[in-house]
Coordinates of C-alpha atoms in Angstrom, one line a residue:
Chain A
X10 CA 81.4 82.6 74.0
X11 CA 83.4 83.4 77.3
X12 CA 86.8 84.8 76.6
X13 CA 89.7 82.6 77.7
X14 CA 90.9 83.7 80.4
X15 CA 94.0 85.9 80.6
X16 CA 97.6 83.8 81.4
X17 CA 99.4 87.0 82.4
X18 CA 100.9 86.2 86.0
X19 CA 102.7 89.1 87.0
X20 CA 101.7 89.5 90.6
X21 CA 104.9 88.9 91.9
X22 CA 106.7 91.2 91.0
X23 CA 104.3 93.7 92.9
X24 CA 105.6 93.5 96.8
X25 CA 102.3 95.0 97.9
X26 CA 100.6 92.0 97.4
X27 CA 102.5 89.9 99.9
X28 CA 99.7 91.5 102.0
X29 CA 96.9 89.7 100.1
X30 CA 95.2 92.4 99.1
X31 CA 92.5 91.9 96.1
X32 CA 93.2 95.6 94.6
X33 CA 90.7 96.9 92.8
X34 CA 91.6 100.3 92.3
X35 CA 93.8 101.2 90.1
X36 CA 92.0 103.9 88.2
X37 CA 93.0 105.7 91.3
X38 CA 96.3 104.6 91.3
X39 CA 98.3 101.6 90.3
X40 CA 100.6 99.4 92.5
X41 CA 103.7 99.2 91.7
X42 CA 106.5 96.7 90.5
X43 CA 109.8 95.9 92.3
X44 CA 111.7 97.0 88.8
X45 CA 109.9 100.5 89.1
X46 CA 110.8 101.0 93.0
X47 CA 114.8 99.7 92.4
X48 CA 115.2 102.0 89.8
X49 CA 114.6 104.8 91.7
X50 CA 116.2 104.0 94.7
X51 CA 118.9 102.6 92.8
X52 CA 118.6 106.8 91.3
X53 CA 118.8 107.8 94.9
X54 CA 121.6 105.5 96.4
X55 CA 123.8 105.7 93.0
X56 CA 123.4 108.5 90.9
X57 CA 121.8 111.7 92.6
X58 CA 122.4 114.9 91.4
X59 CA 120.6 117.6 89.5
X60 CA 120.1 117.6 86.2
X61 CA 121.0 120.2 83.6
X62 CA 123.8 121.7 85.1
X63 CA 126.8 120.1 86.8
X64 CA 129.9 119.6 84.4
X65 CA 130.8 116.7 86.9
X66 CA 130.0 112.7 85.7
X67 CA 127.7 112.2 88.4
X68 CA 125.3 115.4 87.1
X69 CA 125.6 113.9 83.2
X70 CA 124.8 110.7 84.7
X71 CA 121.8 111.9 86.2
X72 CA 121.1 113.7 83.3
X73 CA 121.3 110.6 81.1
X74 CA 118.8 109.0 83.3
X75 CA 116.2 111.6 83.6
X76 CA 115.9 112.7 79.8
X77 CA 116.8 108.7 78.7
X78 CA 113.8 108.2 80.1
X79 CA 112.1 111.1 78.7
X80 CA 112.8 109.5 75.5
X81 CA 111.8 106.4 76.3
X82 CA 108.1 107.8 77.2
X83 CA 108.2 109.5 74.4
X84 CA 108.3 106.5 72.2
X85 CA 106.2 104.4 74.1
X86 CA 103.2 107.0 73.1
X87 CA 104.4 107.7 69.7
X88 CA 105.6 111.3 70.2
X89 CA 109.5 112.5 70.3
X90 CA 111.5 114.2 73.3
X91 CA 111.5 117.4 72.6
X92 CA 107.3 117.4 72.4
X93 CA 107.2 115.2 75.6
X94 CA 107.2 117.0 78.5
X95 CA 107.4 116.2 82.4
X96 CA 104.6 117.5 84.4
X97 CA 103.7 116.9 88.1
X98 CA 100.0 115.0 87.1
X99 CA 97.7 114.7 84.0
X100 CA 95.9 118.0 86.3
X101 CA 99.2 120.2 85.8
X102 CA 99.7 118.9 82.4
X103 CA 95.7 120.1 81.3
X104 CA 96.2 123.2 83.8
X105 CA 99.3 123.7 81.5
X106 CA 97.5 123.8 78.5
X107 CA 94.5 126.3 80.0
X108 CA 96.9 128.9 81.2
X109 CA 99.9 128.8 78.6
X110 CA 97.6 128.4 75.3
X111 CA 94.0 129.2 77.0
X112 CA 94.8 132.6 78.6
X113 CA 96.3 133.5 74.5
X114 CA 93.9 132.5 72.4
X115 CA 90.3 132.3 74.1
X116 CA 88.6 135.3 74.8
X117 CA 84.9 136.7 75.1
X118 CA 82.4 135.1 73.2
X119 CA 84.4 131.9 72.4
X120 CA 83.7 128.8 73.6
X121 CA 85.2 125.8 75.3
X122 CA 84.2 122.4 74.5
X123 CA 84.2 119.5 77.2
X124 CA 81.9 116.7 78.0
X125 CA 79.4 115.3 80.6
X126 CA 81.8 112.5 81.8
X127 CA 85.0 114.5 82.4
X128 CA 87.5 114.4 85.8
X129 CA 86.9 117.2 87.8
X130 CA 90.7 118.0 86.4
X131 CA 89.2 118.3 82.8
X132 CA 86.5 120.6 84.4
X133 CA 87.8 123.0 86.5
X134 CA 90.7 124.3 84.9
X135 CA 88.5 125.4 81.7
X136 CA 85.8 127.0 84.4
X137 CA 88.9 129.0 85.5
X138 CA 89.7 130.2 82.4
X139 CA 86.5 130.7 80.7
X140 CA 85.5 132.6 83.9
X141 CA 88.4 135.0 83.5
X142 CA 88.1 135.4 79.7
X143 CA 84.4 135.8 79.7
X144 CA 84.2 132.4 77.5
X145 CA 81.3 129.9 77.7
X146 CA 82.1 126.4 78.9
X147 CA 79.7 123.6 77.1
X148 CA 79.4 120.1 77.6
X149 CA 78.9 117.4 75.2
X150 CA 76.3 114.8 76.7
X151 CA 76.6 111.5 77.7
X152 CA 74.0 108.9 76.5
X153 CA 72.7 106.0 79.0
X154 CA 74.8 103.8 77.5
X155 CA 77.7 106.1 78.4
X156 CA 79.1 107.2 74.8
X157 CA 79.1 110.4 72.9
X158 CA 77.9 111.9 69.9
X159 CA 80.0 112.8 66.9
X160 CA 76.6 114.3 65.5
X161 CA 76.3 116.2 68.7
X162 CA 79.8 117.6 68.3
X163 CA 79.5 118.3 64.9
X164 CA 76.6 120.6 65.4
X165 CA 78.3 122.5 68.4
X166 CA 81.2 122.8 66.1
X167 CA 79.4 124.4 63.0
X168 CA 78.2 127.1 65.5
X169 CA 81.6 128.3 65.1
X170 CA 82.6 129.5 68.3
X171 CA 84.6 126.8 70.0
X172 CA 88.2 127.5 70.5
X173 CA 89.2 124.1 72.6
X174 CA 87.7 120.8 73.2
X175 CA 88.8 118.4 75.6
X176 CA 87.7 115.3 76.3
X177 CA 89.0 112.0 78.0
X178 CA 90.0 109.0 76.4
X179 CA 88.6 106.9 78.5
X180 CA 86.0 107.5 81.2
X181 CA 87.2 106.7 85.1
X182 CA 83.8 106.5 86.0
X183 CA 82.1 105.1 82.8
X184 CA 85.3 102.9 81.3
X185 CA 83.9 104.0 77.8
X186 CA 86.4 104.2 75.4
X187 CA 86.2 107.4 73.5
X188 CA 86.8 108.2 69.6
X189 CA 89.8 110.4 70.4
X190 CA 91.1 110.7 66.7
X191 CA 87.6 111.5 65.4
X192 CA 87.3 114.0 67.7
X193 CA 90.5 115.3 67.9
X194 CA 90.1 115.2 63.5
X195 CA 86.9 117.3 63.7
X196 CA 88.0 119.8 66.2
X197 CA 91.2 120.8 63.7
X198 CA 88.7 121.1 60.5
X199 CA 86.5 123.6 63.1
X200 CA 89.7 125.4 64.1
X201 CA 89.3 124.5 67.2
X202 CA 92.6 123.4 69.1
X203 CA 92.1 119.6 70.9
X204 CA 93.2 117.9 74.4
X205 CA 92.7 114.2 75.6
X206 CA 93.2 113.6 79.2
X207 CA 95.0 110.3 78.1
X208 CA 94.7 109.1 82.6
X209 CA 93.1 105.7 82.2
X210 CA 94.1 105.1 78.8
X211 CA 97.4 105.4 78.6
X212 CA 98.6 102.8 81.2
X213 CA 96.0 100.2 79.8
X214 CA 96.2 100.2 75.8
X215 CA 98.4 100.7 72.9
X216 CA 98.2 104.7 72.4
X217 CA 100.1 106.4 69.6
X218 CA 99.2 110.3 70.1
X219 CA 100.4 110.9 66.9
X220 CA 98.0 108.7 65.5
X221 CA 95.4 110.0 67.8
X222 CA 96.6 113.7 66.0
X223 CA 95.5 115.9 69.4
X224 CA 97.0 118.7 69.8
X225 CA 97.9 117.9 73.6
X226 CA 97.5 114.5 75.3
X227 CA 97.8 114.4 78.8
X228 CA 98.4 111.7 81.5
X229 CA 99.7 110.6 84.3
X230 CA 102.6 108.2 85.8
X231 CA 101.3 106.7 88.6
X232 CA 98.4 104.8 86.9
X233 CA 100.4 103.5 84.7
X234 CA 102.7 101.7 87.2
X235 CA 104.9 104.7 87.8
X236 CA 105.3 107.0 90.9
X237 CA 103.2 109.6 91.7
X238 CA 104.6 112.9 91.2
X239 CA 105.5 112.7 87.5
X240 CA 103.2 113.6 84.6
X241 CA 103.1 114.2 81.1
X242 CA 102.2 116.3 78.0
X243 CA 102.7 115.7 74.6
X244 CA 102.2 118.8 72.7
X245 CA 102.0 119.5 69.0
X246 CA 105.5 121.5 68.2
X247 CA 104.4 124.1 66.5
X248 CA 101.6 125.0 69.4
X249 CA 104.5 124.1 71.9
X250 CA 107.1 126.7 70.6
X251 CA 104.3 129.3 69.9
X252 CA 103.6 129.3 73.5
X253 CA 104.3 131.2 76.5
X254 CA 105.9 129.5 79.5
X255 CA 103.7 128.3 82.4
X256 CA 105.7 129.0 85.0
X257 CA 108.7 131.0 85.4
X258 CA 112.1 130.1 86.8
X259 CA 115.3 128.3 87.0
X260 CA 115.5 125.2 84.3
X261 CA 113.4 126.9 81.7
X262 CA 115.5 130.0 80.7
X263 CA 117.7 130.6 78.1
X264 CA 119.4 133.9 79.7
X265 CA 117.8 136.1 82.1
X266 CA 118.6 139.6 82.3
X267 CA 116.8 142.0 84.6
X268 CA 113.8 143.0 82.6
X269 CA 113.3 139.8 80.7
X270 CA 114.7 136.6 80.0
X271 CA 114.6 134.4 76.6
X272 CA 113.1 130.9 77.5
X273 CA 115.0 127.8 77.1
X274 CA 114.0 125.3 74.1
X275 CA 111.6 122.4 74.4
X276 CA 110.6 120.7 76.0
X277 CA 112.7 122.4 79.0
X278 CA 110.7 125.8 78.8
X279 CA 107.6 124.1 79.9
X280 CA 109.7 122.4 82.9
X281 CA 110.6 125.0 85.4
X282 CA 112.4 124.4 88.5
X283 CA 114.5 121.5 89.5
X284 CA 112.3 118.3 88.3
X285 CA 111.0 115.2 89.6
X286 CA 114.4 113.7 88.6
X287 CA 113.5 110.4 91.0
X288 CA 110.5 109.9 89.4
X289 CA 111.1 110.3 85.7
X290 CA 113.6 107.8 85.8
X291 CA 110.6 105.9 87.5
X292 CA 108.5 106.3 84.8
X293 CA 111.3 105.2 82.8
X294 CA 111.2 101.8 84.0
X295 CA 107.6 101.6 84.5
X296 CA 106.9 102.2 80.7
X297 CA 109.7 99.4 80.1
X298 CA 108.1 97.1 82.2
X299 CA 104.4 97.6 80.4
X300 CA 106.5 97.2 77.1
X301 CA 108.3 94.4 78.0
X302 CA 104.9 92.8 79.0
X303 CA 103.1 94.4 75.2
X304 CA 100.4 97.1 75.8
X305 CA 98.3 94.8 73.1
X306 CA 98.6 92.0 75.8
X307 CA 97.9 94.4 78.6
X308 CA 94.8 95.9 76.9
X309 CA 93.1 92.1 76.3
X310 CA 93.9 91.4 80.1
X311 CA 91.9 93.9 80.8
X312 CA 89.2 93.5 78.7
X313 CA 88.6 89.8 79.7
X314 CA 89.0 91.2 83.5
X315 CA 86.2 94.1 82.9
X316 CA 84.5 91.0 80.7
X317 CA 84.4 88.8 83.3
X318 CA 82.8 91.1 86.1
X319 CA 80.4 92.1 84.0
X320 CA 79.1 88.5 83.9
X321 CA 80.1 88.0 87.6
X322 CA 78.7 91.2 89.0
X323 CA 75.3 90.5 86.8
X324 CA 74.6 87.4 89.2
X325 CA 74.1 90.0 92.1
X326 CA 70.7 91.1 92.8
X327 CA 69.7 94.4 93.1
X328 CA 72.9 95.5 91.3
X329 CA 73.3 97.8 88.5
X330 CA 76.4 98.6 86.1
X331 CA 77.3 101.6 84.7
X332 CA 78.2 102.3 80.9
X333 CA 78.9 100.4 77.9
X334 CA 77.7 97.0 77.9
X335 CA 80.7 96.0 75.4
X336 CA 84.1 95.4 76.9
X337 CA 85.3 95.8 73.5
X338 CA 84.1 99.5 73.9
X339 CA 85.1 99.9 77.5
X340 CA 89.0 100.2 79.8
X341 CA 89.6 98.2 83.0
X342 CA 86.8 100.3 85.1
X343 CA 82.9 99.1 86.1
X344 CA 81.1 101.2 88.5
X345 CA 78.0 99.9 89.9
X346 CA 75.5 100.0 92.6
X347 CA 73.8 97.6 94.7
X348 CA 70.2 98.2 95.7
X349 CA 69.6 99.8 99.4
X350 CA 72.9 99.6 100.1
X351 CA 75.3 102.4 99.9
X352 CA 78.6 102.7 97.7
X353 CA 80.0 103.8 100.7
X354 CA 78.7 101.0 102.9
X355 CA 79.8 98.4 100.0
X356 CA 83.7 99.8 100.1
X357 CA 83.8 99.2 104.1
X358 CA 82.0 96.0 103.4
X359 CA 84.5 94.6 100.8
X360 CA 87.5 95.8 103.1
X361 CA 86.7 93.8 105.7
X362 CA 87.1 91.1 103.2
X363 CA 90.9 92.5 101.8
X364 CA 88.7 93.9 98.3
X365 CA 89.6 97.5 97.9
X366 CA 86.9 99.2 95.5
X367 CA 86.0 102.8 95.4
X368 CA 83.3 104.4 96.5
X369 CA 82.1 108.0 95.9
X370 CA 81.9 110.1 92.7
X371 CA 85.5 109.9 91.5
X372 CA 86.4 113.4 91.3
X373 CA 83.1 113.3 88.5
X374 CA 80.1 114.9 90.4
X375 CA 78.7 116.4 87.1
X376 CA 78.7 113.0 85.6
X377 CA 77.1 111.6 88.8
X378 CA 74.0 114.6 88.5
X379 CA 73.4 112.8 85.5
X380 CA 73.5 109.5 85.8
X381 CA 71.4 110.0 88.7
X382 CA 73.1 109.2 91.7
X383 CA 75.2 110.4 94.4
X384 CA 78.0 107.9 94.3
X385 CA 78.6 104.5 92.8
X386 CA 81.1 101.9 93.5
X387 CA 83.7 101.3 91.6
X388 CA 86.3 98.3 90.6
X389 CA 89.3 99.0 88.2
X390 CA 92.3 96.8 87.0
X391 CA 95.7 96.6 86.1
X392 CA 98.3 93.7 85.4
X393 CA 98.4 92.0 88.4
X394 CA 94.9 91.4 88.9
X395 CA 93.1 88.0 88.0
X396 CA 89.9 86.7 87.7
X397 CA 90.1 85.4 91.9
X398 CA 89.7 88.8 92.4
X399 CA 86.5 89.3 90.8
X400 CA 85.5 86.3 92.4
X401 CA 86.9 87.9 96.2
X402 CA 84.7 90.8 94.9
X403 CA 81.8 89.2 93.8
X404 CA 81.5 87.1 97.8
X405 CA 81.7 90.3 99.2
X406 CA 79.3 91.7 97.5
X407 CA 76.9 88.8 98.2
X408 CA 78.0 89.1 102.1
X409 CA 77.4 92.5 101.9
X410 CA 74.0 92.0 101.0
X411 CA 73.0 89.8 103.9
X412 CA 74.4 91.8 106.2
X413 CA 72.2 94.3 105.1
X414 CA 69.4 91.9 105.5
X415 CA 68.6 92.1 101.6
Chain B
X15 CA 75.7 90.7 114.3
X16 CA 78.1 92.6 112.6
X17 CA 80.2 94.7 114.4
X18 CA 79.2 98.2 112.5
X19 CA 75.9 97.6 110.7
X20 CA 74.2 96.2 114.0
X21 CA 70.2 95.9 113.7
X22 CA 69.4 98.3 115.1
X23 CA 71.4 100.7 112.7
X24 CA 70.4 99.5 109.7
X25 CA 66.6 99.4 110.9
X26 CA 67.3 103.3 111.2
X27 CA 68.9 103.1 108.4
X28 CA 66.0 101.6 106.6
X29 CA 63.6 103.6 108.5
X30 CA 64.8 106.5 109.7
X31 CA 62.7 108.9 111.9
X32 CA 61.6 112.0 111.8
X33 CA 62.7 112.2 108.2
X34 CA 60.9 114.5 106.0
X35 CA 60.9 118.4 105.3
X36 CA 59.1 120.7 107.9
X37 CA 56.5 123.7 106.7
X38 CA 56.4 126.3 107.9
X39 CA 60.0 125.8 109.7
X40 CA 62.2 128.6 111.9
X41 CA 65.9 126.8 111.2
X42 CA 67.2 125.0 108.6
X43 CA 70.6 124.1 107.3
X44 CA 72.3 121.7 104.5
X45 CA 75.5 120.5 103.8
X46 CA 77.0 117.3 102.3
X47 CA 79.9 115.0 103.1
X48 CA 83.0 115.8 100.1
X49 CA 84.4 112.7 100.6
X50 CA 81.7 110.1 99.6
X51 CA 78.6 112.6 98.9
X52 CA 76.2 112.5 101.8
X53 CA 73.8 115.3 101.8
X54 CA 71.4 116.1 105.0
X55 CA 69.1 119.2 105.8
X56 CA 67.3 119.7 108.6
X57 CA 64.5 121.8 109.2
X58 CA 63.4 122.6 112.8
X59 CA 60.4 124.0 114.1
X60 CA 60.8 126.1 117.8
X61 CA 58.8 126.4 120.5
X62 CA 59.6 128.1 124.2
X63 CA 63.1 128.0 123.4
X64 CA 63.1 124.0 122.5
X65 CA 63.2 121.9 119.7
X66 CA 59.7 121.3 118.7
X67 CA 59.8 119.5 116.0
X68 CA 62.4 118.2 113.6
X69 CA 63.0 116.3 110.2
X70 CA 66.4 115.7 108.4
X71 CA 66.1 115.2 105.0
X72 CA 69.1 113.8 101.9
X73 CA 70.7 110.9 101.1
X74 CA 73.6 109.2 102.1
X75 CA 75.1 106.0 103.6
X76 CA 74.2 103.8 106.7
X77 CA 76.1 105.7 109.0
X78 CA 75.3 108.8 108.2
X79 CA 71.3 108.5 107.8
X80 CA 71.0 106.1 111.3
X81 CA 73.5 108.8 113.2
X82 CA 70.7 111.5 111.5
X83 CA 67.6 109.1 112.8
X84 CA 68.8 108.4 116.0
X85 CA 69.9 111.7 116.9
X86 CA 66.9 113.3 115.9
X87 CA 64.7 111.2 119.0
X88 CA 67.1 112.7 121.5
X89 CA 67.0 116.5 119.9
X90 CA 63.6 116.9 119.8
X91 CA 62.7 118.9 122.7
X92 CA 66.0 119.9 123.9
X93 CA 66.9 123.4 124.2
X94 CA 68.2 125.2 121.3
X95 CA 70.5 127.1 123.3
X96 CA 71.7 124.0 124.2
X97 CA 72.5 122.6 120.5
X98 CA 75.9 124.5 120.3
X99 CA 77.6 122.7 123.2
X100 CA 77.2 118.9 121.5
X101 CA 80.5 117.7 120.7
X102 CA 81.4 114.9 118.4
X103 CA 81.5 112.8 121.4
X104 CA 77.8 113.1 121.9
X105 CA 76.8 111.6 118.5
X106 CA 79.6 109.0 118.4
X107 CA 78.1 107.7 121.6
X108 CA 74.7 107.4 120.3
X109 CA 75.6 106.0 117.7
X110 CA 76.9 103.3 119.7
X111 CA 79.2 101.5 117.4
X112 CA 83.1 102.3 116.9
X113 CA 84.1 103.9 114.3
X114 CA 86.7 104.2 112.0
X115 CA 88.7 107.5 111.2
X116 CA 87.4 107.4 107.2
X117 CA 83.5 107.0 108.4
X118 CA 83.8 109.6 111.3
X119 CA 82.6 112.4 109.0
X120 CA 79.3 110.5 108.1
X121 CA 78.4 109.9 111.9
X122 CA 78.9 113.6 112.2
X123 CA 77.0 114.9 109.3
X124 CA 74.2 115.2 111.3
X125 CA 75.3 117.1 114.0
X126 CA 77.1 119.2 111.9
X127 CA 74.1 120.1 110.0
X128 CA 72.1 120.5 113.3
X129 CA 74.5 122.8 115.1
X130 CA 74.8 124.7 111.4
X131 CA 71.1 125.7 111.7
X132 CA 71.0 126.3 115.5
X133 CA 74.4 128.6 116.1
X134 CA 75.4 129.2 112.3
X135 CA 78.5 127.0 113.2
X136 CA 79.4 125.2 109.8
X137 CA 82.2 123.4 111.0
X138 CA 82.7 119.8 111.7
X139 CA 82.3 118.8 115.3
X140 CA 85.3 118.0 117.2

């Protein structure tokens, strides 16, 4: 049975799409609502100054904005303030992890765990750092249906050498929704300390991280309706206080004398520097906005979006879909490709139409190795998409094939 | 007739010539296109100073496999020493079509690629 279809009408409170746009790509990045852009140039015109510091009411005032919102991330993901802290991107927030807790605890002969559908930004940081500590970095593979294998983990595990696994929560390429909290579950009983590069999941479905019971849990604002710029990590405390800082400088001290300097408390230490003051309190009312909307509602938008171009996008010919079949088992993301044409060649065929899809490998060439092919195209969702735009996407597709004379 | 994939790009497209590998060859170079993933090699054979014989070889889009094909017809038999002094201008007006600032890089791939195994220039024509 088809799925009703979704009666969340939100697209006008996006001013972008005054432009007609169909948008399909908000696994790159999101649009965003008039409520998100007000409240930071309301920030700007208002209530600008820096945070932290000033004794004056306009510096409390920003500072009630900035960490207000802080703690109003922090519940929307089920962690506390003082664990929640502001990066620049999900990237600074894993790079964060490899250098403060990597460069520490993993050393030669250990062993970091990642998998076959990671970002490059769940890749490279861990090459880095294995390369430098003379670790190994192994991948967990991906089957053709685009899932993982507790079994596989499991036996890399009982080897006994991992020190970290990180994996995505769900796939930007793939969509598949991973088992986080089994993961994350048999990492601690291996000893191993955990990461979820929370990206596409956290702006699309309910997450609790404390339910998910990483030890970090990364991901980003601007997916999730909120500027670019601002990031976040959710750390476990204990892991959190035991660490050294990433970076050094003003913000993050407690004192400083010449030789040394004691570090400021959490989540502050991690958060050197002035701060993307603007775009917290961005995030701030971007996370509102998603709750005021219900990430439950949210989540089955997307699935009957990602439901409904499956079905739509299997009356092509010549085209193929990538990962799970299941939208129950997948986020707001299908890649595909058509037959003799090129991803590339599709993306400048859709435009011409107003559809925006990506094409390339999404920052996932290992993944692309092995599914087999240089690029795909790729549709994603948010909110203020609707079922027209499938159908804008599906005639373009269709056009795009007689133009290529197929 | 579409204004980018006219007929007789996508016929190179579909077809392109002189594709292939080349053995025994006396130049070669590969590289690929970061931004959407086109690869091309070319392997070229020399003879008297000229392009002999020539075959690109990868895997790309429309653009950048037709600007390959039809630029290899006009390279074959020119003189290598002449390779180094083609300019992005050259390719772009083989190619015949206008194009866009984000497809530029696939109508120069093969050039690139070309002038990479003739002078050990890797960078991107200008």
């Amino acid at each position: 049975m088809a799925p009703l279809a979704t009666s969340l009408d939100v697209r006008a409170d996006f001013p972008v799409f005054d432009r007609g746009f169909a948008y399909l790509d908000s696994a790159a990045t999101s649009q965003k609502p008039r409520q998100v852009i007000e409240a930071m140039d309301s920030y700007y015109r208002c209530s600008n100054a820096n945070v932290h510091r000033g004794v004056y009411k306009l510096a409390q005032e920003a500072t009630d904005l900035f960490e207000g919102a802080r703690e109003r991330v922090a519940r929307f993901a089920g962690s506390e303030a003082a664990t929640t802290i502001f990066t620049r991107n999900a990237t600074e927030a894993i790079n964060l992890v490899a250098y403060a807790w990597g460069r520490e605890h993993v050393g030669e002969g250990d062993e970091v765990l990642i998998t076959q559908m990671e970002h490059h930004s769940n890749i490279v940081p861990w090459q880095i750092l294995c390369s430098e500590r003379g670790a190994t970095l192994r991948y967990l593979h991906v089957s053709d249906e685009g899932l993982l294998s507790l079994d596989e983990l499991d036996q890399v595990l009982a080897e006994g050498r991992v020190k970290l696994v990180s994996v995505v929560h769900v796939s930007n390429v793939l969509g598949t929704i991973n088992p986080v909290s089994e993961i994350a579950a048999r990492a601690r009983a291996a000893g191993a300390v955990s990461v979820i590069d929370g990206s596409q999941a956290m702006p699309q479905m309910a997450v609790d991280v404390a339910e998910v019971g990483a030890d970090f849990y990364a991901w980003t604002g601007h997916k999730a309706l909120g500027p670019t710029g601002i990031g976040v990590l959710h750390g476990r405390r204990e892991l959190l206080e035991s660490m050294r800082p990433f970076l050094g400088g003003g913000d993050m001290i407690a004192s400083v004398g010449f030789d040394s300097s004691t570090y400021n408390e959490l989540p502050w230490k991690f958060e050197a520097g002035t701060s993307a003051i603007a775009e917290g309190v961005g995030l701030g009312a971007a996370i509102d906005y998603l709750g005021g909307i219900g990430m439950e509602t949210v989540r089955a938008h997307e699935r009957d979006l990602t439901h409904y171009t499956l079905e739509r996008l299997g009356e092509i010919d010549g085209l193929r879909t990538f990962g799970p079949g299941d939208p129950d088992m997948r986020g707001g993301v299908v890649s595909f490709e058509v037959e003799g044409i090129h991803p590339h060649d599709l993306a400048e065929l859709c435009d011409r139409e107003g559809v925006c899809i990506r094409a390339g490998h999404h920052c996932a060439q290992p993944l692309m190795r092995e599914l087999g092919v240089p690029a795909t195209a790729r549709a994603s969702f948010h909110v203020y998409n609707n079922r027209e735009d499938v159908d804008r996407l599906a005639e373009a597709l269709q056009k795009a094939r007689k133009v290529f004379g197929l | 007739m579409d204004e980018l994939y006219r007929d007789y790009i996508l016929d190179h497209y579909k077809q392109p010539r002189n594709f292939g590998t080349l053995e025994p060859h006396d130049l070669e170079a590969h590289d690929h296109n970061p931004l959407c993933g086109d690869e091309l090699g070319v392997h070229i054979r020399v003879d008297d100073g000229k392009i002999a014989e020539l075959r690109f070889h990868g895997q790309g889009c429309a653009i950048s496999q037709a600007s390959a094909s039809i630029a290899s017809e006009e390279l074959i038999g020119m003189p290598v020493e002449q390779i180094g002094k083609l300019d992005a201008d050259w390719v772009v007006d083989l190619l015949g079509i206008s194009i866009s600032p984000t497809r530029r890089k696939c109508a120069l791939l093969s050039l690139k690629v070309t002038r990479g195994a003739a002078t050990g220039d890797a960078s991107w024509p200008e």
